[in-house]
Coordinates of C-alpha atoms in Angstrom, one line a residue:
Chain V
M1 CA -36.5 -11.2 16.2
K2 CA -35.2 -12.7 13.0
N3 CA -33.7 -9.3 12.3
N4 CA -31.9 -9.3 15.6
N5 CA -30.5 -12.8 15.1
H6 CA -28.8 -12.0 11.8
L7 CA -27.3 -8.8 13.4
R8 CA -26.0 -10.9 16.2
A9 CA -24.6 -13.5 13.8
A10 CA -22.8 -10.8 11.8
F11 CA -21.4 -9.3 15.0
R12 CA -20.2 -12.6 16.2
A13 CA -18.5 -13.3 12.8
A14 CA -16.9 -9.9 12.7
F15 CA -15.6 -9.5 16.2
P16 CA -12.7 -12.1 16.1
H17 CA -11.3 -10.4 13.0
T18 CA -11.0 -7.1 15.0
I19 CA -9.2 -8.5 18.1
P20 CA -5.7 -7.7 16.9
I21 CA -7.0 -4.2 16.0
M22 CA -8.5 -3.8 19.5
A23 CA -5.0 -4.3 20.9
G24 CA -3.4 -2.0 18.4
F25 CA -6.0 0.8 18.5
L26 CA -6.3 0.9 22.2
F27 CA -2.6 1.2 22.5
L28 CA -2.1 3.7 19.7
G29 CA -5.3 5.6 20.7
I30 CA -4.0 5.9 24.3
A31 CA -0.7 7.0 23.0
Y32 CA -2.5 9.7 20.8
G33 CA -4.6 10.9 23.8
I34 CA -1.5 11.2 25.9
F35 CA 0.3 13.0 23.1
M36 CA -2.5 15.5 22.8
N37 CA -2.6 15.9 26.6
S38 CA 1.1 16.6 26.6
L39 CA 0.6 19.3 24.0
G40 CA -1.9 21.0 26.4
F41 CA -5.2 20.0 24.7
S42 CA -8.2 19.0 26.8
A43 CA -9.5 15.5 26.4
I44 CA -12.4 16.6 24.2
F45 CA -10.0 17.3 21.4
P46 CA -8.6 13.8 20.9
I47 CA -12.0 12.3 21.6
L48 CA -13.8 14.4 18.9
M49 CA -10.9 14.2 16.5
S50 CA -10.8 10.4 16.7
M51 CA -14.6 10.2 16.2
L52 CA -14.7 12.6 13.3
I53 CA -11.4 12.2 11.5
F54 CA -10.7 8.5 12.3
A55 CA -7.5 8.4 10.4
G56 CA -4.7 7.6 12.9
S57 CA -1.6 9.0 11.2
M58 CA -3.4 12.1 10.1
E59 CA -4.5 12.8 13.6
F60 CA -0.9 12.8 14.8
V61 CA -0.1 15.2 12.0
A62 CA -3.2 17.3 12.9
A63 CA -1.9 17.6 16.5
N64 CA 1.2 19.3 15.2
L65 CA -0.8 21.5 12.7
L66 CA -2.9 22.9 15.5
L67 CA 0.3 24.3 17.1
L68 CA 1.3 26.2 13.9
A69 CA 0.0 29.4 12.5
F70 CA -3.6 29.3 11.2
N71 CA -3.6 28.1 7.6
P72 CA -6.8 26.1 6.7
V73 CA -5.9 25.7 3.0
Q74 CA -2.6 24.1 3.8
A75 CA -4.4 21.8 6.4
L76 CA -6.8 20.7 3.6
L77 CA -4.0 20.1 1.0
L78 CA -1.8 18.2 3.5
T79 CA -4.8 16.0 4.5
L80 CA -5.6 15.2 0.9
M81 CA -2.0 14.2 0.3
V82 CA -1.5 12.1 3.4
N83 CA -4.8 10.4 2.9
A84 CA -4.6 10.0 -0.9
R85 CA -4.3 6.2 -0.4
H86 CA -8.0 6.1 0.5
L87 CA -8.8 6.8 -3.2
F88 CA -7.4 3.3 -3.9
Y89 CA -9.4 1.8 -1.1
G90 CA -12.5 3.3 -2.5
I91 CA -11.9 2.0 -6.0
S92 CA -11.2 -1.5 -4.5
M93 CA -14.4 -1.4 -2.5
L94 CA -16.8 -0.1 -5.2
D95 CA -18.2 -3.5 -5.8
K96 CA -18.1 -4.9 -2.2
F97 CA -20.0 -1.9 -0.8
K98 CA -22.8 -2.3 -3.4
G99 CA -26.2 -3.1 -2.0
T100 CA -25.3 -2.4 1.6
G101 CA -28.1 0.3 1.9
K102 CA -27.8 3.2 4.3
K103 CA -24.8 1.5 6.0
K104 CA -22.8 2.3 3.0
N105 CA -22.1 6.0 4.0
Y106 CA -20.7 4.8 7.3
L107 CA -18.7 2.1 5.7
I108 CA -17.0 4.7 3.5
F109 CA -16.7 7.3 6.3
G110 CA -15.0 4.7 8.6
M111 CA -12.7 3.2 6.0
C112 CA -9.4 3.5 7.8
D113 CA -6.4 1.4 6.8
E114 CA -7.3 -1.5 9.2
S115 CA -11.0 -1.6 8.3
F116 CA -10.2 -1.6 4.6
A117 CA -7.6 -4.3 5.1
I118 CA -10.1 -6.6 6.8
N119 CA -13.1 -5.8 4.7
S120 CA -11.2 -6.2 1.4
S121 CA -9.5 -9.5 2.3
V122 CA -11.9 -11.5 4.6
K123 CA -14.3 -13.9 2.9
V124 CA -17.5 -13.3 4.8
P125 CA -18.8 -16.8 6.0
E126 CA -21.8 -18.4 4.3
G127 CA -25.1 -17.2 5.6
I128 CA -23.7 -14.0 7.2
D129 CA -24.9 -10.6 5.9
K130 CA -21.9 -9.1 4.2
G131 CA -23.0 -5.5 4.8
W132 CA -23.6 -5.9 8.5
F133 CA -20.3 -7.9 8.8
M134 CA -18.4 -5.0 7.3
F135 CA -20.4 -2.5 9.4
F136 CA -19.5 -4.2 12.6
V137 CA -15.8 -4.5 11.6
T138 CA -15.8 -0.7 10.9
L139 CA -17.8 0.2 14.0
L140 CA -15.7 -2.0 16.4
N141 CA -12.5 -0.6 15.0
H142 CA -13.9 3.0 15.3
S143 CA -14.9 2.4 18.9
Y144 CA -11.5 0.9 19.9
W145 CA -9.8 4.0 18.5
V146 CA -12.2 6.5 20.2
T147 CA -12.0 4.6 23.5
G148 CA -8.2 4.5 23.4
S149 CA -8.0 8.3 22.7
A150 CA -10.5 9.0 25.5
I151 CA -8.5 6.9 28.0
G152 CA -5.2 8.6 26.9
G153 CA -6.7 12.1 26.9
L154 CA -8.5 11.7 30.3
F155 CA -5.9 9.7 32.2
G156 CA -2.8 10.2 30.1
S157 CA -0.8 11.9 32.9
M158 CA -1.5 8.9 35.2
I159 CA -0.3 6.1 32.9
T160 CA 3.3 4.9 32.9
F161 CA 4.4 2.7 30.0
S162 CA 6.3 -0.5 29.9
T163 CA 4.8 -1.5 26.6
E164 CA 7.4 -0.2 24.2
G165 CA 7.1 -2.0 20.9
L166 CA 3.4 -2.8 21.2
E167 CA 2.7 -0.6 18.2
F168 CA 4.3 -3.3 16.0
V169 CA 0.9 -5.1 16.3
M170 CA -0.3 -2.9 13.3
T171 CA 2.7 -3.9 11.2
A172 CA 2.2 -7.6 12.1
L173 CA -1.5 -7.3 11.1
F174 CA -0.7 -5.9 7.6
V175 CA 2.1 -8.5 7.1
V176 CA -0.4 -11.3 8.0
I177 CA -3.1 -9.9 5.7
F178 CA -0.5 -9.7 2.9
T179 CA 0.6 -13.3 3.6
E180 CA -2.9 -14.5 3.7
Q181 CA -3.7 -12.9 0.3
W182 CA -0.5 -14.3 -1.1
M183 CA -1.5 -17.9 0.0
S184 CA -5.0 -17.6 -1.4
Q185 CA -3.9 -16.3 -4.9
K186 CA -2.2 -18.1 -7.7
R187 CA -0.7 -15.0 -9.3
H188 CA 1.4 -12.6 -7.3
L189 CA 2.1 -9.9 -9.8
S190 CA -0.2 -7.3 -8.2
A191 CA 1.1 -8.0 -4.7
L192 CA 4.7 -7.9 -5.9
T193 CA 4.0 -4.6 -7.7
G194 CA 2.6 -3.1 -4.6
I195 CA 5.4 -4.1 -2.3
G196 CA 8.2 -3.6 -4.8
I197 CA 7.3 -0.1 -6.0
S198 CA 6.4 1.1 -2.5
A199 CA 9.7 -0.2 -1.1
A200 CA 11.7 1.5 -4.0
C201 CA 9.8 4.8 -3.5
L202 CA 10.4 4.7 0.3
I203 CA 14.1 4.3 -0.3
L204 CA 14.2 7.0 -3.1
F205 CA 11.8 9.6 -1.6
G206 CA 11.9 8.9 2.2
G207 CA 9.1 8.3 4.6
E208 CA 7.5 11.7 4.4
R209 CA 6.8 11.8 0.7
F210 CA 6.9 8.3 -0.8
I211 CA 3.2 7.6 -0.8
I212 CA 2.1 9.7 -3.9
P213 CA 5.0 8.5 -6.1
A214 CA 4.3 4.9 -4.9
M215 CA 0.6 5.2 -5.8
L216 CA 1.4 6.7 -9.3
G217 CA 4.0 3.9 -9.9
I218 CA 1.5 1.2 -8.9
L219 CA -1.2 2.7 -11.1
G220 CA 1.3 2.9 -14.0
V221 CA 2.6 -0.6 -13.7
L222 CA -0.9 -2.2 -13.2
T223 CA -2.2 -0.2 -16.2
L224 CA 0.7 -1.4 -18.4
M225 CA 0.1 -5.0 -17.2
R226 CA -3.7 -4.9 -17.8
K227 CA -3.6 -7.0 -21.0
P228 CA -1.4 -9.9 -19.6
L229 CA -3.2 -9.8 -16.2
E230 CA -6.7 -9.8 -17.7
K231 CA -5.7 -12.7 -20.0
G232 CA -4.8 -14.8 -17.1
E233 CA -7.3 -15.0 -14.3
V234 CA -7.3 -12.0 -12.0
S235 CA -8.9 -13.7 -9.0
T236 CA -8.0 -11.4 -6.2
A237 CA -11.2 -12.1 -4.2
Chain S
M1 CA -1.0 29.8 18.7
M2 CA -4.4 29.6 17.1
T3 CA -7.6 30.7 18.8
T4 CA -10.1 27.9 19.6
E5 CA -12.2 29.0 16.7
Q6 CA -9.3 28.7 14.3
Q7 CA -8.5 25.3 15.7
V8 CA -12.0 24.1 15.1
I9 CA -11.8 25.4 11.5
T10 CA -8.5 23.6 11.0
I11 CA -9.9 20.3 12.4
G12 CA -12.9 20.8 10.1
M13 CA -10.6 21.1 7.1
I14 CA -8.8 17.9 8.1
I15 CA -12.2 16.1 8.5
L16 CA -13.2 17.5 5.0
G17 CA -10.0 16.3 3.4
T18 CA -10.3 12.8 4.9
V19 CA -13.9 12.4 4.0
L20 CA -13.2 13.6 0.4
T21 CA -10.4 11.0 -0.1
R22 CA -12.8 8.3 1.2
F23 CA -15.9 9.3 -0.8
I24 CA -14.6 10.6 -4.1
P25 CA -14.4 7.1 -5.8
F26 CA -18.0 6.4 -4.8
W27 CA -19.2 9.7 -6.2
L28 CA -17.3 9.3 -9.4
F29 CA -18.5 5.8 -10.0
P30 CA -22.0 5.5 -8.5
A31 CA -23.5 2.0 -7.9
D32 CA -26.5 2.6 -10.2
K33 CA -24.3 3.3 -13.3
P34 CA -22.0 0.8 -15.0
T35 CA -18.4 1.2 -13.8
P36 CA -15.9 1.7 -16.6
A37 CA -14.0 -1.6 -17.4
Y38 CA -10.6 0.0 -16.5
I39 CA -11.9 1.0 -13.1
Q40 CA -13.4 -2.5 -12.6
Y41 CA -10.0 -3.9 -13.5
L42 CA -8.3 -1.6 -11.0
G43 CA -10.8 -2.6 -8.3
K44 CA -9.7 -6.3 -8.8
V45 CA -5.9 -5.9 -8.9
L46 CA -5.5 -2.9 -6.6
P47 CA -6.3 -4.5 -3.2
A48 CA -3.3 -6.9 -3.3
A49 CA -1.0 -4.0 -4.3
V50 CA -2.4 -1.6 -1.7
I51 CA -1.9 -4.1 1.1
G52 CA 1.7 -4.3 -0.1
L53 CA 1.8 -0.5 0.1
L54 CA 0.4 -0.7 3.6
V55 CA 3.1 -3.1 4.7
I56 CA 5.8 -0.8 3.4
Y57 CA 4.0 2.2 5.0
C58 CA 4.6 0.6 8.4
F59 CA 8.3 0.9 7.7
K60 CA 8.2 4.6 6.8
D61 CA 9.9 5.7 10.0
V62 CA 12.5 3.0 10.0
S63 CA 16.0 4.1 9.1
L64 CA 18.4 1.5 7.5
T65 CA 21.4 3.7 8.4
A66 CA 20.7 4.8 12.0
G67 CA 19.5 3.3 15.3
N68 CA 18.8 -0.4 15.0
R69 CA 19.0 -0.2 11.1
G70 CA 15.5 -1.7 10.8
I71 CA 16.8 -5.1 12.0
P72 CA 14.2 -5.8 14.6
E73 CA 11.4 -4.6 12.3
L74 CA 12.5 -6.8 9.4
L75 CA 13.2 -9.8 11.7
C76 CA 9.9 -9.7 13.3
A77 CA 8.0 -9.1 10.0
G78 CA 9.8 -12.2 8.8
I79 CA 8.9 -14.2 11.9
T80 CA 5.2 -13.1 11.5
M81 CA 5.2 -14.1 7.8
L82 CA 6.9 -17.5 8.2
L83 CA 4.7 -18.4 11.1
H84 CA 1.7 -17.5 9.1
F85 CA 2.9 -19.6 6.1
W86 CA 3.4 -22.5 8.6
K87 CA 0.4 -22.4 10.9
R88 CA -1.9 -20.0 9.1
S89 CA -3.5 -18.7 12.3
M90 CA -4.0 -14.9 12.2
L91 CA -3.9 -14.3 16.0
L92 CA -0.9 -16.6 16.6
S93 CA 1.1 -14.9 13.8
I94 CA 0.3 -11.4 15.0
A95 CA 0.8 -12.2 18.7
A96 CA 4.1 -13.9 18.1
G97 CA 5.4 -11.2 15.8
T98 CA 4.4 -8.4 18.2
I99 CA 5.8 -10.1 21.3
S100 CA 9.1 -10.9 19.6
Y101 CA 9.3 -7.2 18.6
M102 CA 8.6 -6.0 22.1
V103 CA 11.2 -8.4 23.6
M104 CA 13.7 -7.3 21.0
V105 CA 13.3 -3.5 21.4
Q106 CA 13.1 -3.7 25.2
M107 CA 15.8 -6.2 25.9
V108 CA 18.0 -7.0 22.9
F109 CA 18.4 -3.9 20.8
Q110 CA 18.4 -1.0 23.2

């Protein structure tokens, strides 16, 4: 029973952090299901894709890919490019995922933008198992997304929307996490580097192709600043 | 139009690509071996920078020269941020930012 209790405690600690994502993912998931439905795919496509890909923006891209000529190599390369930011998530979580046992594979598999943002920034409360906390954050987010896609795919044609603008909930979530990190850190060089270089690359290269140059730029600047940053304290935890 | 079989292969490639980008760092730097100092350093400084990248990523479809010129997006991101500096309540900041945005795009900027 002791085992059950610490699972329940971790779930209870994790759930509140996922509430904004529930709103965002149900909405975006439904929108995705409806979109797939409108392209003529049966509901099983959005449901399985949400379960197995679990990378929102890539799933919208995938929907369009499925309508083009068959080109599996291009599909793979495009996915690697769109999702390249996950490489940074992994490097950031190497330490945090240590010692989480078998759950680790699922934590990595389910590391979408939102789960990464929460798991990398939330200080897990004292006495709560860190691994199970992150597991439930990931699992809840995953289930919101699949549920949304299923609703959209199954009932898409019946839903009429008056919720224009609700998708901003994701932007607001990232802005809040950014602000929260800013308030908890003394030095802001890394945060400023991330936002400055990404903004510059977005303006220079446009929305379709700014991510790779932004990642390279961030990597370059952080590498150049390693000495000064390591001399000061680099408390980003 | 692809056959169902080709669609399944395409989806498989997308799953493979996504899984690769998520797992590669953990394969390259396994937990039972010491992680190089440079990678440890990146692991410490990258999260703050990557969250910055994610914020900008949300603006990738916003045009500064067309439509609403990004005004509602920037305004509401500003509201969210200021409210968070002031009250520091995650749900309040997110709810207020999102509702302001919905009101703006549905009623003010049409």
